[in-house]
Amino acid sequence: MFAVIALMMGSVEQSHLSKNALNSTVTGELDLDHVLSVEIATATTFCVGIVLAAMALLQVQFITAYLSDQLVGGFTTGAACHVFASQLPKLFAVKIPNHSGLFKLIYILRDFFSKIGTTNIPDLVTSMICIIFLFVGKLWINPIITKRIPVPVPFELIAVVTATLLSYFLNFHKDMHMKVVSNIPTGFPAPRPPRFDLMGEVFLEALVIAIVIYVVTFSVGKLFAKKHGYRVSGSQELRALSIVQIICCFLHCHPASGSLTRSTINSQIGTKSQVTSFVSAALMLLVILWLGPLLEALPMCILSSIIVVALQGMFMQFKDVGLLWKTSKIDLAIWLVGFGATVIWDVSQGLAVAIGFALVTVIFRSQWPKTVKLAQVGDTNLYRDLERYDVREAHPHIVVFRFDAPLLFLNVEHFKESGVKMVDDANSHLKEIDSEFSVKYLIVDGSGFTHIDQMGVNGIKELTEDLKRGGVDVYLASCKAQVRELCQTCGLYANIPKSHFFPDIHDAVLFALEQDEMQCQLEKEEEQNGRF
């Protein structure tokens, strides 16, 4: 279970217990004084399963398309900070109150450092020894061993067994006041349906938890899919999660999700299939039925140490910041916003902010896309960015213009302004070099128009009319079939004849050169006729 889901579930449980305690004394409605926490948990789990099942039936897994690698990286790194902060008090055996909401992490650290004087030294020493042991084993010893044998050394298991034995025989709990796992009941409780009358009370919280469970689980899956080279299916994750919740609620279980720390541990020890889940489940079954009491002496700080060491892979994602700075400032902003919002606020809110910001960047890039002036590559029929390639312009009379985005209502003004500006800039440059030429033809490369709407067609029409008044003809090249069909439907051919549409840029350039040559010939003939 992801740590944040456990925290959210605990918050739901506490809020409804306290709220219903107040209702029972003030209003007399729905007396829940004696409702056990497990009943609220199972009702919430059932609601989460129903929400996830509805999401699976409605095929809403498309929301994962908005989880870019940068968003997932920033979000999971921020979530790792929350997990690390939640383990700090256990490493030092310090008691601090629970927090939620804005600046949660800051409040946790504030309370931690204010109580650090109450640290139990044996817990701290044990934590440091365990962390050093795990780091040395996993980062230095295991890489050497795995070159000779395929199975890495299970340093976590060694740490748990050793610490449990030492704690039991040296009596860590009584003599050193160390916190241990303590009582572990054996056996399974009898299956029982959830309290359906509680579902109205917890449904809204369950809705939020369901969304967070799906997004978090898919985010973690996507993270490790990228690392190990496989693919994850959003619809399959939804179906699996919904089935798990609905079945587990009858077995007194809380909502289940992917776990960042356990997934990281599995990744680090080299697991490749679901066989490890069967092994883990079998071991847990042994512990639940018979072996639980043997782990009662395990110090809590050992478990926290294992979690902290497992998080080092998540914190290594900070290296992505330097790479993103060099490659894409917008992707860097998505990473930083996802990380910052998660750290400053909380995991669920941070995820919402990160997705919202990513959508804003998509709108920003669609509304103000890049516009490119193209020129011919040597004697070929290829036309490339004039600023990026060693190319030459086709003719001073001709400007080739590409708009790198779908032409939609939100960017049509930018399209018109860019086309006019490109013609004006070309004319200004010709004047600076005292050229007698001026731009007469603007060729629009339509290959960037993956989609176009009616306002986009009107934008082409208005650009054509604006430039026509200045003596500039507009040609369109490389337009897709659906673009041409919409142009015909919207009556664009009344402003731009079909003869001004071309299959590629080079055909449009050749036609413009022919038209220019014919125009020059006519001007010469008129000049000669004027002399006579």
XYZ file of N, CA and C in Angstrom, residues 23-222:
600
model
N -22.203 13.621 16.481
C -23.589 13.494 16.040
C -24.417 12.672 17.025
N -23.810 11.645 17.576
C -24.564 10.765 18.458
C -24.961 11.465 19.740
N -24.185 12.454 20.173
C -24.482 13.157 21.415
C -25.317 14.399 21.190
N -25.233 14.996 19.986
C -25.922 16.257 19.735
C -27.235 16.054 19.002
N -27.214 15.257 17.919
C -28.405 15.129 17.075
C -29.150 13.829 17.289
N -28.476 12.838 17.800
C -29.112 11.549 17.975
C -29.235 10.739 16.717
N -28.668 11.213 15.580
C -28.759 10.522 14.300
C -27.655 9.487 14.174
N -27.969 8.339 13.591
C -27.016 7.296 13.217
C -25.909 7.157 14.255
N -26.233 6.494 15.324
C -25.294 6.329 16.424
C -24.146 5.431 15.992
N -22.957 6.016 15.915
C -21.770 5.262 15.501
C -20.727 5.239 16.609
N -21.168 5.424 17.838
C -20.207 5.459 18.934
C -19.388 4.182 19.008
N -20.036 3.068 18.700
C -19.363 1.783 18.886
C -18.905 1.176 17.569
N -18.916 1.989 16.533
C -18.439 1.483 15.247
C -16.933 1.308 15.312
N -16.466 0.162 14.954
C -15.039 -0.089 14.947
C -14.391 0.562 13.737
N -13.131 0.894 13.867
C -12.397 1.484 12.752
C -12.418 0.581 11.535
N -12.401 -0.723 11.768
C -12.352 -1.656 10.645
C -13.625 -1.580 9.816
N -14.751 -1.230 10.423
C -15.995 -1.136 9.666
C -15.985 0.068 8.737
N -15.428 1.165 9.201
C -15.279 2.335 8.332
C -14.302 2.015 7.210
N -13.228 1.307 7.540
C -12.225 0.963 6.529
C -12.807 0.049 5.456
N -13.578 -0.963 5.866
C -14.127 -1.891 4.871
C -15.202 -1.220 4.016
N -15.991 -0.334 4.611
C -16.990 0.397 3.823
C -16.307 1.296 2.800
N -15.236 1.939 3.220
C -14.479 2.791 2.294
C -13.858 1.951 1.186
N -13.326 0.790 1.541
C -12.717 -0.094 0.546
C -13.734 -0.526 -0.501
N -14.944 -0.861 -0.057
C -15.985 -1.261 -1.005
C -16.341 -0.106 -1.944
N -16.473 1.103 -1.397
C -16.774 2.273 -2.239
C -15.657 2.525 -3.241
N -14.419 2.383 -2.797
C -13.280 2.553 -3.701
C -13.355 1.534 -4.832
N -13.691 0.281 -4.498
C -13.820 -0.747 -5.528
C -14.919 -0.438 -6.522
N -16.052 0.078 -6.038
C -17.160 0.432 -6.935
C -16.749 1.569 -7.865
N -16.073 2.579 -7.325
C -15.621 3.711 -8.150
C -14.642 3.233 -9.217
N -13.695 2.390 -8.836
C -12.714 1.883 -9.799
C -13.380 0.994 -10.851
N -14.375 0.207 -10.433
C -15.099 -0.621 -11.405
C -15.854 0.258 -12.405
N -16.461 1.336 -11.910
C -17.153 2.265 -12.813
C -16.170 2.918 -13.777
N -14.997 3.274 -13.272
C -13.970 3.851 -14.141
C -13.536 2.851 -15.207
N -13.439 1.573 -14.830
C -13.048 0.549 -15.804
C -14.123 0.369 -16.872
N -15.396 0.368 -16.455
C -16.488 0.209 -17.421
C -16.591 1.407 -18.363
N -16.315 2.599 -17.832
C -16.403 3.817 -18.641
C -15.127 4.091 -19.428
N -14.114 3.233 -19.260
C -12.860 3.361 -20.016
C -12.207 4.734 -19.825
N -12.069 5.141 -18.563
C -11.489 6.462 -18.297
C -9.980 6.381 -18.045
N -9.371 5.275 -18.458
C -7.927 5.174 -18.285
C -7.160 6.165 -19.148
N -7.887 6.915 -19.995
C -7.218 7.908 -20.843
C -6.509 8.972 -20.014
N -6.897 9.123 -18.742
C -6.253 10.159 -17.928
C -4.767 9.877 -17.759
N -4.361 8.616 -17.975
C -2.938 8.309 -17.853
C -2.126 8.939 -18.978
N -2.806 9.362 -20.063
C -2.084 10.023 -21.153
C -1.477 11.336 -20.693
N -2.029 11.905 -19.618
C -1.525 13.179 -19.117
C -0.384 12.991 -18.120
N -0.006 11.740 -17.871
C 1.085 11.466 -16.934
C 2.381 11.313 -17.720
N 2.995 12.422 -18.056
C 4.260 12.373 -18.779
C 5.357 11.846 -17.862
N 6.472 11.436 -18.452
C 7.593 10.935 -17.652
C 8.081 11.999 -16.678
N 8.074 13.256 -17.114
C 8.537 14.341 -16.253
C 7.571 14.552 -15.083
N 6.270 14.473 -15.362
C 5.281 14.628 -14.294
C 5.410 13.495 -13.279
N 5.523 12.273 -13.785
C 5.652 11.119 -12.897
C 6.939 11.207 -12.085
N 8.028 11.626 -12.730
C 9.299 11.739 -12.023
C 9.245 12.755 -10.900
N 8.713 13.941 -11.176
C 8.611 14.968 -10.143
C 7.664 14.569 -9.033
N 6.522 13.991 -9.412
C 5.532 13.593 -8.411
C 6.059 12.488 -7.504
N 6.639 11.440 -8.076
C 7.126 10.331 -7.253
C 8.301 10.749 -6.378
N 9.122 11.676 -6.865
C 10.210 12.180 -6.025
C 9.651 12.963 -4.847
N 8.626 13.787 -5.107
C 7.979 14.507 -4.014
C 7.305 13.568 -3.036
N 6.647 12.516 -3.561
C 6.017 11.532 -2.685
C 7.060 10.806 -1.847
N 8.229 10.552 -2.429
C 9.311 9.910 -1.676
C 9.746 10.783 -0.504
N 9.698 12.102 -0.681
C 10.033 13.015 0.422
C 9.045 12.846 1.572
N 7.757 12.677 1.248
C 6.755 12.467 2.292
C 6.989 11.139 3.011
N 7.301 10.104 2.236
C 7.566 8.802 2.850
C 8.788 8.886 3.760
N 9.832 9.562 3.290
C 11.043 9.713 4.099
C 10.741 10.462 5.395
N 9.971 11.551 5.287
C 9.639 12.334 6.481
C 8.801 11.520 7.462
N 7.922 10.661 6.941
C 7.096 9.842 7.831
C 7.918 8.793 8.573
N 9.083 8.430 8.027
C 9.931 7.419 8.667
C 10.946 8.020 9.639
N 11.214 9.315 9.515
C 12.214 9.940 10.387
C 11.901 9.753 11.879
N 10.667 10.041 12.325
C 10.395 9.853 13.757
C 10.618 8.423 14.229
N 10.387 7.447 13.359
C 10.584 6.052 13.754
C 12.064 5.703 13.837
N 12.869 6.328 12.989
C 14.311 6.083 13.060
C 14.892 6.596 14.371
N 14.339 7.707 14.871
C 14.855 8.329 16.090
C 14.000 8.005 17.312
N 12.907 7.233 17.106
C 11.978 6.906 18.196
C 11.426 8.168 18.842
N 10.973 9.100 17.985
C 10.420 10.374 18.446
C 8.927 10.387 18.154
N 8.134 10.858 19.104
C 6.695 10.958 18.915
C 6.328 12.370 18.462
N 5.613 12.458 17.329
C 5.132 13.755 16.839
C 3.678 13.602 16.412
N 2.890 14.691 16.433
C 1.484 14.597 16.012
C 1.359 14.436 14.503
N 0.210 13.948 14.067
C -0.058 13.807 12.634
C -0.452 15.150 12.026
N -0.116 15.332 10.749
C -0.455 16.561 10.033
C -1.005 16.194 8.659
N -1.766 17.116 8.083
C -2.266 16.948 6.718
C -2.470 18.318 6.103
N -2.560 18.349 4.774
C -2.835 19.604 4.088
C -1.587 20.374 3.710
N -1.773 21.687 3.500
C -0.699 22.563 3.034
C 0.440 22.620 4.047
N 1.676 22.569 3.558
C 2.895 22.636 4.376
C 2.986 21.475 5.373
N 2.337 20.364 5.042
C 2.375 19.196 5.922
C 3.803 18.759 6.210
N 4.624 18.706 5.165
C 5.997 18.239 5.329
C 6.788 19.172 6.238
N 6.552 20.466 6.089
C 7.256 21.447 6.922
C 6.865 21.278 8.384
N 5.573 21.065 8.643
C 5.121 20.874 10.021
C 5.714 19.600 10.626
N 5.786 18.547 9.818
C 6.375 17.300 10.323
C 7.833 17.518 10.707
N 8.588 18.181 9.835
C 10.003 18.429 10.127
C 10.163 19.363 11.320
N 9.273 20.358 11.422
C 9.342 21.270 12.569
C 9.142 20.511 13.875
N 8.094 19.687 13.919
C 7.829 18.921 15.135
C 8.938 17.914 15.411
N 9.476 17.339 14.348
C 10.551 16.362 14.529
C 11.777 17.007 15.176
N 12.203 18.133 14.630
C 13.401 18.774 15.180
C 13.147 19.373 16.566
N 11.885 19.739 16.844
C 11.587 20.252 18.186
C 11.616 19.140 19.234
N 11.393 17.896 18.790
C 11.392 16.761 19.724
C 12.648 15.899 19.604
N 13.620 16.369 18.827
C 14.786 15.515 18.585
C 15.583 15.263 19.859
N 15.391 16.133 20.853
C 16.071 15.926 22.130
C 15.574 14.709 22.878
N 14.404 14.200 22.503
C 13.853 13.010 23.163
C 14.237 11.717 22.442
N 15.196 11.816 21.534
C 15.619 10.638 20.760
C 16.075 9.511 21.678
N 15.652 8.304 21.340
C 16.139 7.124 22.044
C 17.418 6.657 21.347
N 18.545 6.813 22.003
C 19.850 6.551 21.384
C 19.971 5.124 20.850
N 19.531 4.086 21.570
C 19.621 2.731 20.996
C 18.870 2.595 19.669
N 17.697 3.229 19.565
C 16.968 3.201 18.289
C 17.774 3.877 17.191
N 18.350 5.033 17.504
C 19.122 5.779 16.512
C 20.347 4.990 16.065
N 21.067 4.409 17.024
C 22.268 3.640 16.684
C 21.897 2.424 15.832
N 20.832 1.735 16.219
C 20.385 0.575 15.443
C 19.999 0.977 14.023
N 19.315 2.114 13.901
C 18.914 2.604 12.576
C 20.129 2.898 11.712
N 21.112 3.592 12.278
C 22.300 3.954 11.505
C 23.070 2.707 11.066
N 23.200 1.738 11.980
C 23.915 0.505 11.630
C 23.187 -0.223 10.499
N 21.874 -0.307 10.603
C 21.084 -1.004 9.574
C 21.175 -0.285 8.231
N 21.078 1.051 8.246
C 21.145 1.814 6.993
C 22.507 1.648 6.330
N 23.577 1.740 7.131
C 24.925 1.570 6.569
C 25.097 0.154 6.015
N 24.610 -0.837 6.760
C 24.701 -2.231 6.322
C 23.983 -2.434 4.985
N 22.779 -1.875 4.865
C 22.005 -2.043 3.631
C 22.636 -1.290 2.468
N 23.111 -0.073 2.720
C 23.742 0.696 1.646
C 24.992 -0.008 1.126
N 25.839 -0.447 2.041
C 27.074 -1.129 1.624
C 26.740 -2.415 0.876
N 25.789 -3.171 1.407
C 25.434 -4.434 0.770
C 24.813 -4.261 -0.600
N 23.911 -3.307 -0.730
C 23.173 -3.159 -1.983
C 23.955 -2.393 -3.040
N 24.761 -1.425 -2.620
C 25.460 -0.585 -3.593
C 26.852 -1.090 -3.945
N 27.494 -1.834 -3.044
C 28.865 -2.277 -3.320
C 29.004 -3.804 -3.391
N 28.423 -4.504 -2.415
C 28.625 -5.955 -2.372
C 27.781 -6.673 -3.428
N 26.498 -6.346 -3.505
C 25.620 -7.035 -4.465
C 26.063 -6.891 -5.916
N 26.497 -5.693 -6.371
C 26.977 -5.604 -7.760
C 28.128 -6.552 -8.062
N 28.979 -6.816 -7.061
C 30.098 -7.748 -7.260
C 29.597 -9.188 -7.284
N 28.680 -9.506 -6.354
C 28.188 -10.879 -6.246
C 27.355 -11.273 -7.463
N 26.516 -10.348 -7.953
C 25.633 -10.679 -9.080
C 26.395 -10.915 -10.378
N 27.676 -10.569 -10.420
C 28.484 -10.894 -11.596
C 28.824 -12.378 -11.645
N 28.767 -13.031 -10.469
C 29.133 -14.447 -10.397
C 27.911 -15.349 -10.228
N 26.929 -14.872 -9.475
C 25.705 -15.660 -9.295
C 24.506 -14.777 -9.641
N 23.422 -15.357 -10.198
C 22.290 -14.536 -10.654
C 21.421 -13.994 -9.530
N 21.522 -14.565 -8.330
C 20.637 -14.177 -7.231
C 21.376 -13.232 -6.290
N 20.849 -12.019 -6.064
C 21.500 -11.102 -5.131
C 21.302 -11.545 -3.688
N 22.159 -11.089 -2.822
C 22.061 -11.409 -1.399
C 20.888 -10.634 -0.796
N 19.968 -11.287 -0.082
C 18.814 -10.584 0.517
C 19.211 -9.864 1.808
N 19.860 -8.736 1.672
C 20.352 -8.012 2.845
C 19.208 -7.556 3.752
N 18.039 -7.247 3.180
C 16.903 -6.837 4.012
C 16.471 -7.976 4.932
N 16.402 -9.195 4.381
C 16.012 -10.346 5.192
C 17.043 -10.615 6.280
N 18.318 -10.490 5.923
C 19.384 -10.684 6.918
C 19.236 -9.674 8.047
N 18.945 -8.413 7.688
C 18.792 -7.368 8.704
C 17.610 -7.665 9.620
N 16.484 -8.114 9.047
C 15.292 -8.390 9.849
C 15.538 -9.555 10.805
N 16.091 -10.645 10.296
C 16.325 -11.828 11.139
C 17.333 -11.519 12.242
N 18.428 -10.869 11.878
C 19.465 -10.554 12.867
C 18.929 -9.625 13.947
N 18.225 -8.567 13.536
C 17.699 -7.606 14.504
C 16.661 -8.250 15.417
N 15.836 -9.136 14.864
C 14.822 -9.801 15.682
C 15.468 -10.697 16.734
N 16.478 -11.455 16.328
C 17.170 -12.338 17.283
C 17.870 -11.541 18.375
N 18.579 -10.493 17.982
C 19.271 -9.667 18.976
C 18.280 -9.008 19.922
N 17.176 -8.508 19.357
C 16.173 -7.844 20.190
C 15.547 -8.818 21.184
N 15.322 -10.049 20.743
C 14.691 -11.035 21.618
C 15.627 -11.464 22.754
N 16.870 -11.783 22.413
C 17.788 -12.299 23.432
C 18.378 -11.201 24.307
N 18.526 -9.987 23.782
C 19.079 -8.883 24.570
C 17.993 -7.996 25.167
N 16.740 -8.355 24.891
C 15.600 -7.649 25.486
C 15.646 -6.144 25.193
N 15.698 -5.803 23.894
C 15.773 -4.394 23.488
C 14.591 -3.577 24.022
N 13.401 -4.185 24.033
C 12.203 -3.419 24.373
C 12.212 -2.965 25.833
N 12.531 -3.862 26.739
C 12.486 -3.517 28.168
C 13.760 -2.827 28.641
N 14.901 -3.351 28.255
C 16.156 -2.814 28.778
C 16.583 -1.527 28.085
N 16.283 -1.367 26.813
C 16.723 -0.181 26.062
C 15.558 0.708 25.623
N 14.345 0.329 25.998
C 13.140 1.121 25.671
C 12.984 1.335 24.161
N 13.378 0.348 23.392
C 13.218 0.433 21.942
C 11.817 -0.022 21.545
N 11.250 0.659 20.545
C 9.930 0.294 20.052
C 10.046 -0.934 19.159
N 9.204 -1.923 19.434
C 9.210 -3.150 18.641
C 7.821 -3.356 18.043
N 7.726 -4.337 17.149
C 6.448 -4.604 16.487
C 5.374 -4.987 17.490
N 5.767 -5.683 18.553
C 4.865 -6.063 19.645
C 3.856 -7.116 19.189
N 2.664 -7.091 19.760
C 1.697 -8.178 19.580
C 1.256 -8.324 18.124
N 1.382 -9.540 17.601
C 0.914 -9.867 16.252
C -0.083 -11.009 16.379
N -1.394 -10.747 16.225
C -2.384 -11.825 16.349
C -2.258 -12.816 15.199
N -2.602 -14.050 15.452
C -2.527 -15.088 14.425
C -3.930 -15.436 13.933
N -3.983 -16.006 12.714
C -5.249 -16.433 12.141
C -5.974 -15.326 11.398
N -7.034 -15.741 10.656
C -7.840 -14.814 9.864
C -9.179 -14.560 10.549
N -9.658 -13.317 10.513
C -11.029 -13.080 10.981
C -12.029 -13.646 9.984
N -13.207 -13.981 10.440
C -14.231 -14.552 9.553
C -14.679 -13.506 8.533
N -14.853 -13.909 7.257
C -15.332 -12.948 6.245
C -16.685 -12.365 6.645
N -16.853 -11.084 6.343
C -18.098 -10.409 6.692
C -18.335 -9.266 5.716
N -19.566 -9.065 5.252
C -19.813 -7.962 4.308
C -19.601 -6.614 4.982
N -19.272 -5.598 4.208
C -19.070 -4.264 4.782
C -20.389 -3.660 5.249
N -20.297 -2.627 6.054
C -21.482 -1.903 6.512
C -21.979 -1.002 5.385
N -23.027 -1.438 4.684
C -23.525 -0.663 3.547
C -24.140 0.663 3.985
N -24.605 0.751 5.234
C -25.202 1.995 5.700
C -24.161 3.091 5.921
N -22.878 2.716 5.922
C -21.818 3.713 6.094
C -21.336 4.296 4.773
N -21.773 3.740 3.660
C -21.191 4.133 2.373
C -21.519 5.572 1.995
N -22.713 6.021 2.354
C -23.036 7.417 2.087
C -22.146 8.370 2.856
N -21.676 7.920 4.021
C -20.809 8.751 4.852
C -19.407 8.904 4.260
N -18.926 7.864 3.599
C -17.515 7.859 3.180
C -17.337 7.944 1.670
N -18.446 8.090 0.907
C -18.323 7.962 -0.549
C -17.429 9.039 -1.155
N -17.572 10.290 -0.746
C -16.773 11.363 -1.349
C -15.284 11.142 -1.104
N -14.943 10.772 0.135
C -13.538 10.479 0.419
C -13.065 9.272 -0.380
N -13.947 8.274 -0.529
C -13.580 7.085 -1.303
C -13.340 7.433 -2.762
N -14.111 8.374 -3.293
C -13.920 8.798 -4.682
C -12.523 9.374 -4.886
N -12.101 10.243 -3.964
C -10.762 10.836 -4.062
C -9.691 9.764 -3.905
N -9.885 8.879 -2.923
C -8.904 7.816 -2.691
C -8.796 6.909 -3.912
N -9.928 6.596 -4.553
C -9.910 5.726 -5.737
C -9.092 6.349 -6.859
N -9.297 7.639 -7.095
C -8.546 8.312 -8.156
C -7.064 8.328 -7.826
N -6.741 8.638 -6.567
C -5.332 8.679 -6.167
C -4.707 7.292 -6.276
N -5.453 6.254 -5.863
C -4.937 4.884 -5.958
C -4.594 4.541 -7.401
N -5.514 4.849 -8.313
C -5.265 4.506 -9.714
C -4.083 5.283 -10.283
N -4.077 6.583 -10.047
C -3.013 7.412 -10.615
C -1.666 7.052 -10.007
N -1.643 6.853 -8.689
C -0.390 6.503 -8.017
C 0.107 5.141 -8.484
N -0.790 4.160 -8.543
C -0.393 2.817 -8.973
C 0.123 2.832 -10.401
N -0.594 3.538 -11.274
C -0.146 3.602 -12.668
C 1.151 4.397 -12.787
N 1.303 5.438 -11.969
C 2.538 6.224 -12.001
C 3.737 5.369 -11.610
N 3.573 4.605 -10.534
C 4.661 3.728 -10.093
C 4.931 2.660 -11.145
N 3.862 2.082 -11.702
C 4.039 1.081 -12.754
C 4.738 1.643 -13.970
N 4.359 2.861 -14.353
C 4.979 3.498 -15.508
C 6.449 3.797 -15.244
